[in-house]
Short mmCIF file of C-alpha atoms and ligand atoms in Angstrom, two decimals:
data_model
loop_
_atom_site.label_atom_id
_atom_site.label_comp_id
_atom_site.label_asym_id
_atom_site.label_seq_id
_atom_site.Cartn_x
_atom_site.Cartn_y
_atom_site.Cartn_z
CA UNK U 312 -0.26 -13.66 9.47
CA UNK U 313 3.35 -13.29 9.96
CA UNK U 314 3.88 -16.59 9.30
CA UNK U 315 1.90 -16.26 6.06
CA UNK U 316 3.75 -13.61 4.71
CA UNK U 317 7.18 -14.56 5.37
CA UNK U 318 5.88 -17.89 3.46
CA UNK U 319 4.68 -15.90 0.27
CA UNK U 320 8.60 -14.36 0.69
CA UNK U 321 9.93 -17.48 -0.12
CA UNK U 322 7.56 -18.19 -2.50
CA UNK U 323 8.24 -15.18 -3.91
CA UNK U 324 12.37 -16.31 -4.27
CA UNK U 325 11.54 -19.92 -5.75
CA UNK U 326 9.49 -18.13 -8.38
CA UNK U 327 12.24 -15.93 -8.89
CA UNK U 328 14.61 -18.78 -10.05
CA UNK U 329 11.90 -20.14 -12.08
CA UNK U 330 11.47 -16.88 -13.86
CA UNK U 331 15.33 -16.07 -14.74
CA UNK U 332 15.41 -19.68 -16.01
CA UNK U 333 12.61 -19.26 -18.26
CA UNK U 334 13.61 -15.63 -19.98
CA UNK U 335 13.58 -15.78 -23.18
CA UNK U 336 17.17 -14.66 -24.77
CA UNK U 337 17.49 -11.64 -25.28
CA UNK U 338 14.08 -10.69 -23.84
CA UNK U 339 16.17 -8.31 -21.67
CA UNK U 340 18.91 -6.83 -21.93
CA UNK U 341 19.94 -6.73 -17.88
CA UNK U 342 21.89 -9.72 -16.33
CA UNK U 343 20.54 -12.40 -14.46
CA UNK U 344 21.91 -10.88 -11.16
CA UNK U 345 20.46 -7.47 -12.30
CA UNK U 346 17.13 -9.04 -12.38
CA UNK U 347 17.21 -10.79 -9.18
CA UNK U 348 18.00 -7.52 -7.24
CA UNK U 349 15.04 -6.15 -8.71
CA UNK U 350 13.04 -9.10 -8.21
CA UNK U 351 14.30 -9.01 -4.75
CA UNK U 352 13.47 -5.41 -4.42
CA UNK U 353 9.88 -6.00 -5.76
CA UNK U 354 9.61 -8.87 -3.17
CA UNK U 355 10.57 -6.76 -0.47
CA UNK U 356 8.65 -3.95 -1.17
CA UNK U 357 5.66 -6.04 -1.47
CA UNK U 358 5.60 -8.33 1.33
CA UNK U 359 6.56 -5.22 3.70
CA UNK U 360 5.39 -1.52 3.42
CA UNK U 361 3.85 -1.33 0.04
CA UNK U 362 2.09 -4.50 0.31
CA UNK U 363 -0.82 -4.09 -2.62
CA UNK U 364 -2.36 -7.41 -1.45
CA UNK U 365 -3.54 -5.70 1.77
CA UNK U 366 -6.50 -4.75 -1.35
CA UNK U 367 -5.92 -6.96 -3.88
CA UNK U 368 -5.69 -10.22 -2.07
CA UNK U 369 -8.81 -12.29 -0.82
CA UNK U 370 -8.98 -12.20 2.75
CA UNK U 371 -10.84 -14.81 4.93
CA UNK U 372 -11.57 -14.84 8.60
CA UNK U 373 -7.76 -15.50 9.39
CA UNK U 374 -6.33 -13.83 7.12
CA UNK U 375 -5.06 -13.89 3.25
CA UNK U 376 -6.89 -16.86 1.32
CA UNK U 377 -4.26 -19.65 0.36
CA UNK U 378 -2.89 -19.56 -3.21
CA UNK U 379 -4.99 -16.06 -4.01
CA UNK U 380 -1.95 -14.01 -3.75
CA UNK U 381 -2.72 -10.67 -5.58
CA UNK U 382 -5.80 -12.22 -6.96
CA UNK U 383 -8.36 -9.73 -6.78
CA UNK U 384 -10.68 -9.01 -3.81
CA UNK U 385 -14.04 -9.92 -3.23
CA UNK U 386 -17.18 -6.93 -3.22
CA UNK U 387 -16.31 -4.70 -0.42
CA UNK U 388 -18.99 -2.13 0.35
CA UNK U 389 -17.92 1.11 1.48
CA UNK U 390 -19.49 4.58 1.63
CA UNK U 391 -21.03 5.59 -1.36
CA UNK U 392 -19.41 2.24 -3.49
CA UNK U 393 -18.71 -0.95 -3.66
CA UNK U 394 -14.90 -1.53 -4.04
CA UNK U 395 -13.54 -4.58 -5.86
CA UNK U 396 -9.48 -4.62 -6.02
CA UNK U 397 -8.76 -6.29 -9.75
CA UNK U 398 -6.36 -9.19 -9.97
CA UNK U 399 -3.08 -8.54 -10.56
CA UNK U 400 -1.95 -12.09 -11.43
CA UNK U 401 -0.26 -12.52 -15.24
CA UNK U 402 -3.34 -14.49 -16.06
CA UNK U 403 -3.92 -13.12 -19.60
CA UNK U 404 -7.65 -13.01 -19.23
CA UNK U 405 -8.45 -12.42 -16.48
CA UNK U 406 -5.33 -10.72 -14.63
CA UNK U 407 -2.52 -8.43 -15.66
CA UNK U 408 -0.62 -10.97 -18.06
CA UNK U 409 -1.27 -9.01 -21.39
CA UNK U 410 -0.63 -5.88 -20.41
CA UNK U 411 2.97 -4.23 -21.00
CA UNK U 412 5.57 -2.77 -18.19
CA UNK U 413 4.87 0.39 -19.34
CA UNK U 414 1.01 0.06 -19.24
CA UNK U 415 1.71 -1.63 -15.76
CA UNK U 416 3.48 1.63 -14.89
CA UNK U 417 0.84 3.92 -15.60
CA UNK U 418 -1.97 2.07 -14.13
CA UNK U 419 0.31 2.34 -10.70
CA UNK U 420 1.06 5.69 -10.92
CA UNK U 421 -1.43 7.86 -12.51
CA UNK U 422 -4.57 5.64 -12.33
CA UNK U 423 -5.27 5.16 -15.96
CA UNK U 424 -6.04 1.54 -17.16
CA UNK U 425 -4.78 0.56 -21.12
CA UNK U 426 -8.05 1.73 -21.86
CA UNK U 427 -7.96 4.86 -20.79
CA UNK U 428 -10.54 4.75 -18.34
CA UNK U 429 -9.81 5.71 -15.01
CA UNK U 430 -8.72 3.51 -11.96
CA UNK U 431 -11.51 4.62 -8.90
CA UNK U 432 -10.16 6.22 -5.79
CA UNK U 433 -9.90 2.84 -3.14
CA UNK U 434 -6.71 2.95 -5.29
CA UNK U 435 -3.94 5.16 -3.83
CA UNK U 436 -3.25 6.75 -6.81
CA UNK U 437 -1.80 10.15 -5.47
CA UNK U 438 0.57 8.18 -3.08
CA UNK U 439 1.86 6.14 -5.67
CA UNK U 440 2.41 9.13 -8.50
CA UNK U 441 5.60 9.81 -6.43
CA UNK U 442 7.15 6.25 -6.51
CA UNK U 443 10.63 5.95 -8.36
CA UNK U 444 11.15 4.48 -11.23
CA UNK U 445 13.30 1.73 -9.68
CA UNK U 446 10.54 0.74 -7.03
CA UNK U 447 7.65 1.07 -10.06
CA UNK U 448 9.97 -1.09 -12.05
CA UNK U 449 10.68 -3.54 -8.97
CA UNK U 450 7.26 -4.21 -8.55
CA UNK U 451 6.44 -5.00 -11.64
CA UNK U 452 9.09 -7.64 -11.84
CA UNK U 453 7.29 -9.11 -9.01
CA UNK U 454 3.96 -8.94 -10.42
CA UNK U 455 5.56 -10.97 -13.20
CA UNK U 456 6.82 -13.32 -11.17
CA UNK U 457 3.96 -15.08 -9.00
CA UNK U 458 1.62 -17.37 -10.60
CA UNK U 459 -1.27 -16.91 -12.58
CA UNK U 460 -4.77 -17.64 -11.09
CA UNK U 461 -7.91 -17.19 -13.16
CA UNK U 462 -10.03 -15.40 -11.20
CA UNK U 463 -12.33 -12.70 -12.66
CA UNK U 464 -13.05 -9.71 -11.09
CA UNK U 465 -15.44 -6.94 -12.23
CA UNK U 466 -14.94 -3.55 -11.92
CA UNK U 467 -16.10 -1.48 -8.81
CA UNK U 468 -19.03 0.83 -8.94
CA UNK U 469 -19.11 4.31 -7.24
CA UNK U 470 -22.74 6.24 -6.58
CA UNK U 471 -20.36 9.53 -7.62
CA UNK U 472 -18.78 10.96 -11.24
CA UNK U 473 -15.34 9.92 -11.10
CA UNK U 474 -12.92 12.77 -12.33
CA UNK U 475 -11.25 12.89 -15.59
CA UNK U 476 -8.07 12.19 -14.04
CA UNK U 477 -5.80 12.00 -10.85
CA UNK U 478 -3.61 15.20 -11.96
CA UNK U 479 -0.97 15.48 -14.30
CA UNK U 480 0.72 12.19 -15.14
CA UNK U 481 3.99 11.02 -13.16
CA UNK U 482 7.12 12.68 -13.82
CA UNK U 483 9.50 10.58 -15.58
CA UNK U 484 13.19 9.75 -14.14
CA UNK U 485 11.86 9.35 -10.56
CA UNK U 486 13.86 8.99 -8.23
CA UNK U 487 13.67 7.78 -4.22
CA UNK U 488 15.44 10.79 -1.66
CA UNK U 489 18.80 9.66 -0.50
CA UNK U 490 18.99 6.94 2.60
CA UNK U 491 21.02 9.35 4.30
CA UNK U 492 18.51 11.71 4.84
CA UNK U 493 15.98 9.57 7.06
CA UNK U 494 13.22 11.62 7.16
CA UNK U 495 12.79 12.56 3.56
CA UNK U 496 13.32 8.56 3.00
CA UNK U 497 10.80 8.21 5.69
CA UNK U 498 8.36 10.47 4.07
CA UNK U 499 9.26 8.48 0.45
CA UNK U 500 8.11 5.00 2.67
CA UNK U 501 5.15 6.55 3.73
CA UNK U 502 4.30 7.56 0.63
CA UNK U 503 4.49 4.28 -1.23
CA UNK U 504 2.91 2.67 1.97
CA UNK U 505 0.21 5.40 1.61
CA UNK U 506 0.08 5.47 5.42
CA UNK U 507 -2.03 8.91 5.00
CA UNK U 508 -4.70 7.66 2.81
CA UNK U 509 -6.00 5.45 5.63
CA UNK U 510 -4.99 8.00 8.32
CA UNK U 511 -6.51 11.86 6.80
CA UNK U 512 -9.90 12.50 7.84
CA UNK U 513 -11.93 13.98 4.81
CA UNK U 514 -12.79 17.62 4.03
CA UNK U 515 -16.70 18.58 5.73
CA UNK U 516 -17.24 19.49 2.22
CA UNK U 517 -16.20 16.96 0.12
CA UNK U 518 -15.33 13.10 -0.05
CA UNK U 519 -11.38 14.31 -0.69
CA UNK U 520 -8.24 14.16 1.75
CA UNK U 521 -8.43 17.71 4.46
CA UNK U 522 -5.21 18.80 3.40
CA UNK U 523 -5.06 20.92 7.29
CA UNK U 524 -5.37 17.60 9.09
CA UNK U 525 -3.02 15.10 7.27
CA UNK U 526 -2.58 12.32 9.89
CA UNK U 527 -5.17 12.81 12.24
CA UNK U 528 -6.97 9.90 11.39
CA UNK U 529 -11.19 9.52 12.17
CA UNK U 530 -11.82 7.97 8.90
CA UNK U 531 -13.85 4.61 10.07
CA UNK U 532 -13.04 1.21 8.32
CA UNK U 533 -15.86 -1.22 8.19
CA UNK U 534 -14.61 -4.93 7.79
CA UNK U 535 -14.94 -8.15 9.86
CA UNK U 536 -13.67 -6.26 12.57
CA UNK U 537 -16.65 -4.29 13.24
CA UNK U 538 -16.26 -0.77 12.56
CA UNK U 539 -12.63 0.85 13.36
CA UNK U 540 -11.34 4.32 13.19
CA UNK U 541 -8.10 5.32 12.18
CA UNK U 542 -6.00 6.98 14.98
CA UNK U 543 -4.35 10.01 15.40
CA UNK U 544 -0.92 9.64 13.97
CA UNK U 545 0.53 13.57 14.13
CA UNK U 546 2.52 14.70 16.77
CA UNK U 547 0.13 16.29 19.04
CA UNK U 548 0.69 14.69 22.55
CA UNK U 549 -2.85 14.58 23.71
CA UNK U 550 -4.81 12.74 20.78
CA UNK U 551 -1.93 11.84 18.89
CA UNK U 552 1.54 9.71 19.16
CA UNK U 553 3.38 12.82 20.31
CA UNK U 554 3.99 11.15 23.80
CA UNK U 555 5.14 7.78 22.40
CA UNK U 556 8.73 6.77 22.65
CA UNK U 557 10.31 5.45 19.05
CA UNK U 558 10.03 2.12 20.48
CA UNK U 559 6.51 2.40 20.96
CA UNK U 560 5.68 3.60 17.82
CA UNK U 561 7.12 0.81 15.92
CA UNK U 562 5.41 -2.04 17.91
CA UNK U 563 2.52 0.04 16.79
CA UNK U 564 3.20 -0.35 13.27
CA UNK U 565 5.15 -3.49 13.59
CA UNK U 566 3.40 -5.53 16.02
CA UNK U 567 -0.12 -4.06 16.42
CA UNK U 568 0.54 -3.66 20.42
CA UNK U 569 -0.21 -0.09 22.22
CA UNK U 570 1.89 1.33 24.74
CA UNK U 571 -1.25 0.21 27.30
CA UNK U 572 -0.91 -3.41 25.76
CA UNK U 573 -4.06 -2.86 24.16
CA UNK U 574 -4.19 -4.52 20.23
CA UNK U 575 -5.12 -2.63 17.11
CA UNK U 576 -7.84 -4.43 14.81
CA UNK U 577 -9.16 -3.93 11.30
CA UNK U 578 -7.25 -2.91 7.55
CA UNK U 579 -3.71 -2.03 8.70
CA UNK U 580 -1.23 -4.54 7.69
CA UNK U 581 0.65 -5.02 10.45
CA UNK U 582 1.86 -8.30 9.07
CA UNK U 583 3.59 -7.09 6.52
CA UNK U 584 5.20 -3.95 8.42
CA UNK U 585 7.08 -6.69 10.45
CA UNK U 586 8.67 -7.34 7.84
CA UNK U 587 10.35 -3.82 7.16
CA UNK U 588 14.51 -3.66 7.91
CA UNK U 589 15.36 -2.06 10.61
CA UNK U 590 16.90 0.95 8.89
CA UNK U 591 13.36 1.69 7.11
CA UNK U 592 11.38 1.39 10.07
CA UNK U 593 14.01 3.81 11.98
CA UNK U 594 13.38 6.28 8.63
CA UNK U 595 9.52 5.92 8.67
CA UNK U 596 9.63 6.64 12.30
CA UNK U 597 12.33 9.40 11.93
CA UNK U 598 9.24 11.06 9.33
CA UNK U 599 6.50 10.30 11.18
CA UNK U 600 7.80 12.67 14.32
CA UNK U 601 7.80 15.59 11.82
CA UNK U 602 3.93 15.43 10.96
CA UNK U 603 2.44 18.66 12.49
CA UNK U 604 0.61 17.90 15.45
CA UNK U 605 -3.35 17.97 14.91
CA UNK U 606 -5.44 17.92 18.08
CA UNK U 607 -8.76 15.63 16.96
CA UNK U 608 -9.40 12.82 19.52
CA UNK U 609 -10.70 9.77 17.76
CA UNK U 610 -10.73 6.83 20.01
C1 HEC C 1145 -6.35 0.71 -0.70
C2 HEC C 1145 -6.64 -0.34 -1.66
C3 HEC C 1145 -5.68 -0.58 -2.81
C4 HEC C 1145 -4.30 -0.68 -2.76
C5 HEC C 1145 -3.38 -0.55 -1.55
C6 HEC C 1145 -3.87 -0.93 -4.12
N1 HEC C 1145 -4.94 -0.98 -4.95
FE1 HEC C 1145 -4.88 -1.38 -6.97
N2 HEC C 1145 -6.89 -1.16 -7.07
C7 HEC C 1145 -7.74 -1.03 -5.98
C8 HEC C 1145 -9.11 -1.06 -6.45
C9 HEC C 1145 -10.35 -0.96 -5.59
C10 HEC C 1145 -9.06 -1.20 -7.85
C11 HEC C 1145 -10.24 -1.23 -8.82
C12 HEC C 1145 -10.78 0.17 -8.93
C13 HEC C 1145 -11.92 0.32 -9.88
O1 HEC C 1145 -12.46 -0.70 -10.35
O2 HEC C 1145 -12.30 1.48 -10.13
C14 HEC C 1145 -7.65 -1.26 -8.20
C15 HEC C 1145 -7.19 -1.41 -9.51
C16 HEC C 1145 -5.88 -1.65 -9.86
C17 HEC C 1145 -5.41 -1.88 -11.21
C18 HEC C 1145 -6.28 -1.89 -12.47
C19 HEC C 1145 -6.44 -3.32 -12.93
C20 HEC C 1145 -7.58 -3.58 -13.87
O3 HEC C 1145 -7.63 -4.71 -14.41
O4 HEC C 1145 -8.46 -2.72 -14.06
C21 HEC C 1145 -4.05 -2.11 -11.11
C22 HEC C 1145 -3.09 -2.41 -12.28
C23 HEC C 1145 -3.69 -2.02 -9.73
N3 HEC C 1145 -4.82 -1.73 -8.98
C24 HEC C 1145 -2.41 -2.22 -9.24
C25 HEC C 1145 -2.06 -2.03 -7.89
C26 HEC C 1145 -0.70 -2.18 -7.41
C27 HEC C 1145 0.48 -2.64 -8.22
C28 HEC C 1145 -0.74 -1.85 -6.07
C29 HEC C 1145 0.43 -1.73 -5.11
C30 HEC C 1145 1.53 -0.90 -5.57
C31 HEC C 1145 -2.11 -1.51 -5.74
N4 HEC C 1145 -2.88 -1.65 -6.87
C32 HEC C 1145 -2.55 -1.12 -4.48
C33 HEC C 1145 -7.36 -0.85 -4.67
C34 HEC C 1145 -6.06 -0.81 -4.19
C1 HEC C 1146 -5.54 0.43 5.31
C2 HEC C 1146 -5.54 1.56 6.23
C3 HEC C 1146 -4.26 1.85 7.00
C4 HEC C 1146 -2.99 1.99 6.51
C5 HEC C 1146 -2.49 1.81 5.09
C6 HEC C 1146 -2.17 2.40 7.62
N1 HEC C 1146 -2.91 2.47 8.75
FE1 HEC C 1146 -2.21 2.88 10.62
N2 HEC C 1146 -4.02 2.42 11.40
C7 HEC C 1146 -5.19 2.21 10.69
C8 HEC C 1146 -6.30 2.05 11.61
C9 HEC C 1146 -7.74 1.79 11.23
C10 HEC C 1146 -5.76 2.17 12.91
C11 HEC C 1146 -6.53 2.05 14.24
C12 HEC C 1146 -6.58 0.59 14.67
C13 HEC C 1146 -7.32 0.41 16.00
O1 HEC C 1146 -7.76 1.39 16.61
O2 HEC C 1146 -7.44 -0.76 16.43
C14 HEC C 1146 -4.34 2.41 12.75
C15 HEC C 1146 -3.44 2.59 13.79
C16 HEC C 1146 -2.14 3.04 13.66
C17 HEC C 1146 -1.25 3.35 14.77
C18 HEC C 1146 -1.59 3.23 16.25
C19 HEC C 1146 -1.99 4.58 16.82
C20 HEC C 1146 -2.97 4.53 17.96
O3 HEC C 1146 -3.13 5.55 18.64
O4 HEC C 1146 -3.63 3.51 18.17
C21 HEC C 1146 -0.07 3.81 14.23
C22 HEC C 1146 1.17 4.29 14.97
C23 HEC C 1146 -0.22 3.75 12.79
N3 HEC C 1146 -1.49 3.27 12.48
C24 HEC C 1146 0.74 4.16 11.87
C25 HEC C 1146 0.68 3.89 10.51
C26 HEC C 1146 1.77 4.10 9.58
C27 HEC C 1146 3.11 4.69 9.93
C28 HEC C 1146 1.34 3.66 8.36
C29 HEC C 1146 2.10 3.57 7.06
C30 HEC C 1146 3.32 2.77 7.10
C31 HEC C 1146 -0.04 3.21 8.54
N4 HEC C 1146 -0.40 3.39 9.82
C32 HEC C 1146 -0.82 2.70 7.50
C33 HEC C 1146 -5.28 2.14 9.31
C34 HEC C 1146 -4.21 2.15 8.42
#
């Protein structure tokens, strides 16, 4: 899968070229060079810890179908709906090629489609609400920059009302913490890579994150893997990762390998985690140590 990704990466530069050649003048008003940092941003992000696809591409048995790149999942069943990620391609009619960057923007960040109805929760809407304007902005340019498939995909149904909203829209001006402060970078990383949507088990009471155990996983993922539970990711050194070394941690993340040798399986994309620098990993890491320790054995 490594091999896959690392592919779409240079994909993802070609198009790039393609796409400064063929800007209309004047269409923007930042250089060439400007645009190719933030195409390279967009790439990055994508193809390592953000890495929408992990939803919104087509996966077969070994992996991310061929030339379906952001093209909209298939119907995945899951408790109490039946998910199916839309296609983000610029096809016009049937992917994201009519909307604008700001509509793009708010779709991403506070769940709202143009027409104003409201994106369901597989979407990690209240991750993303805290994503700069830079990285919003980056990704976009990516989106922009892969090719169109047609490839229709309707919208997912949920046996539950859906709320009016996901909170108060995103803050304008939003900006990522400072690099030099690892662990609020890291927390910014695992924010955009929504590492605690997958890993927060839900309240007794209701089908919404349990704010008391962020990171202490038990939420069970049903795919062709069988059935697998997220782990324990907090600090506690019984049940969680609080006995790992750093090292261990990121072949965790990085190459799917245990500290017993053992492999993870099932939705994490591990594939595209490899692909993180090293200075991100080190900050995601540096973050992940300061999750409070939660004692709930899953595995
Ligand atoms: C955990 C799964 C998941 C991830 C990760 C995810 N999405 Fe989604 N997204 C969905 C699902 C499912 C829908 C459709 C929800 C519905 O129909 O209610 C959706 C809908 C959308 C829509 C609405 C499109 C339309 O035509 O209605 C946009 C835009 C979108 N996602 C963009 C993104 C981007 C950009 C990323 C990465 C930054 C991303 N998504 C990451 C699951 C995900
Ligand atoms: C799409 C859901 C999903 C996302 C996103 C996700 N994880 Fe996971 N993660 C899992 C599941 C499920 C497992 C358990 C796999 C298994 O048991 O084979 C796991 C396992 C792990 C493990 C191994 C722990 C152990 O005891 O086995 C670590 C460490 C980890 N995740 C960290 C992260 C971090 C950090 C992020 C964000 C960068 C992240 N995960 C994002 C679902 C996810």
């Amino acid at each position: 899968m490594t091999t896959v990704r690392r592919t779409l990466r240079a994909v993802g530069a070609a198009a790039a070229a393609s796409f400064v050649l063929a800007a209309p003048a004047g269409a923007a008003t930042a250089t060439d060079s400007d645009h190719d940092a933030l195409l390279a941003r967009g790439a990055y992000l994508m193809n390592s810890i953000v890495a929408c696809g992990n939803c919104h591409t087509p996966m077969g048995p070994t992996g991310p179908l061929a030339g379906m790149e952001l093209a909209g999942s298939g119907d995945m069943p899951d408790v109490g709906m039946v998910w199916r990620a839309a296609n983000l391609t610029p096809d016009p009619d049937t992917g994201l090629g009519a909307w604008t960057d700001a509509q793009l923007a708010t779709a991403i960040r506070d769940g709202v489609r143009p027409d104003g109805s409201l994106i369901g929760p597989p979407m990690p809407v209240a991750f993303y609400k805290k994503m700069a304007d830079a990285d919003v902005a980056a990704l976009i340019a990516y989106l922009r920059s892969i090719s169109p498939v047609k490839h229709a995909v309707a919208r997912s149904s949920y046996d539950f009302p859906l709320p009016a909203s996901w909170g108060p829209p995103a803050s304008a001006g939003l900006t990522a913490p400072d690099r030099t402060d690892p662990v609020a970078y890291g927390g910014y990383l695992a924010d955009i890579g929504h590492c605690m949507h997958c890993h927060t088990p839900l309240h007794a009471e209701a089908p919404i994150p349990d704010e008391r155990r962020v990171g202490a996983g038990g939420l069970a993922f049903p795919g062709p893997w069988g059935v697998v539970v997220a782990a324990n990711i907090t600090a506690d050194r019984d049940t969680g990762i609080g006995g790992w070394t750093d090292q261990q941690v990121k072949d965790a993340i990085t190459k799917g390998v245990r500290p017993d040798g053992s492999r993870l399986v099932g939705p994490m994309p591990v594939a595209n985690y490899a692909n993180m620098t090293p200075e991100d990993l080190d900050a995601l890491v540096a973050w992940l140590r300061t999750v409070p320790a939660v004692s709930q054995r899953v595995r």
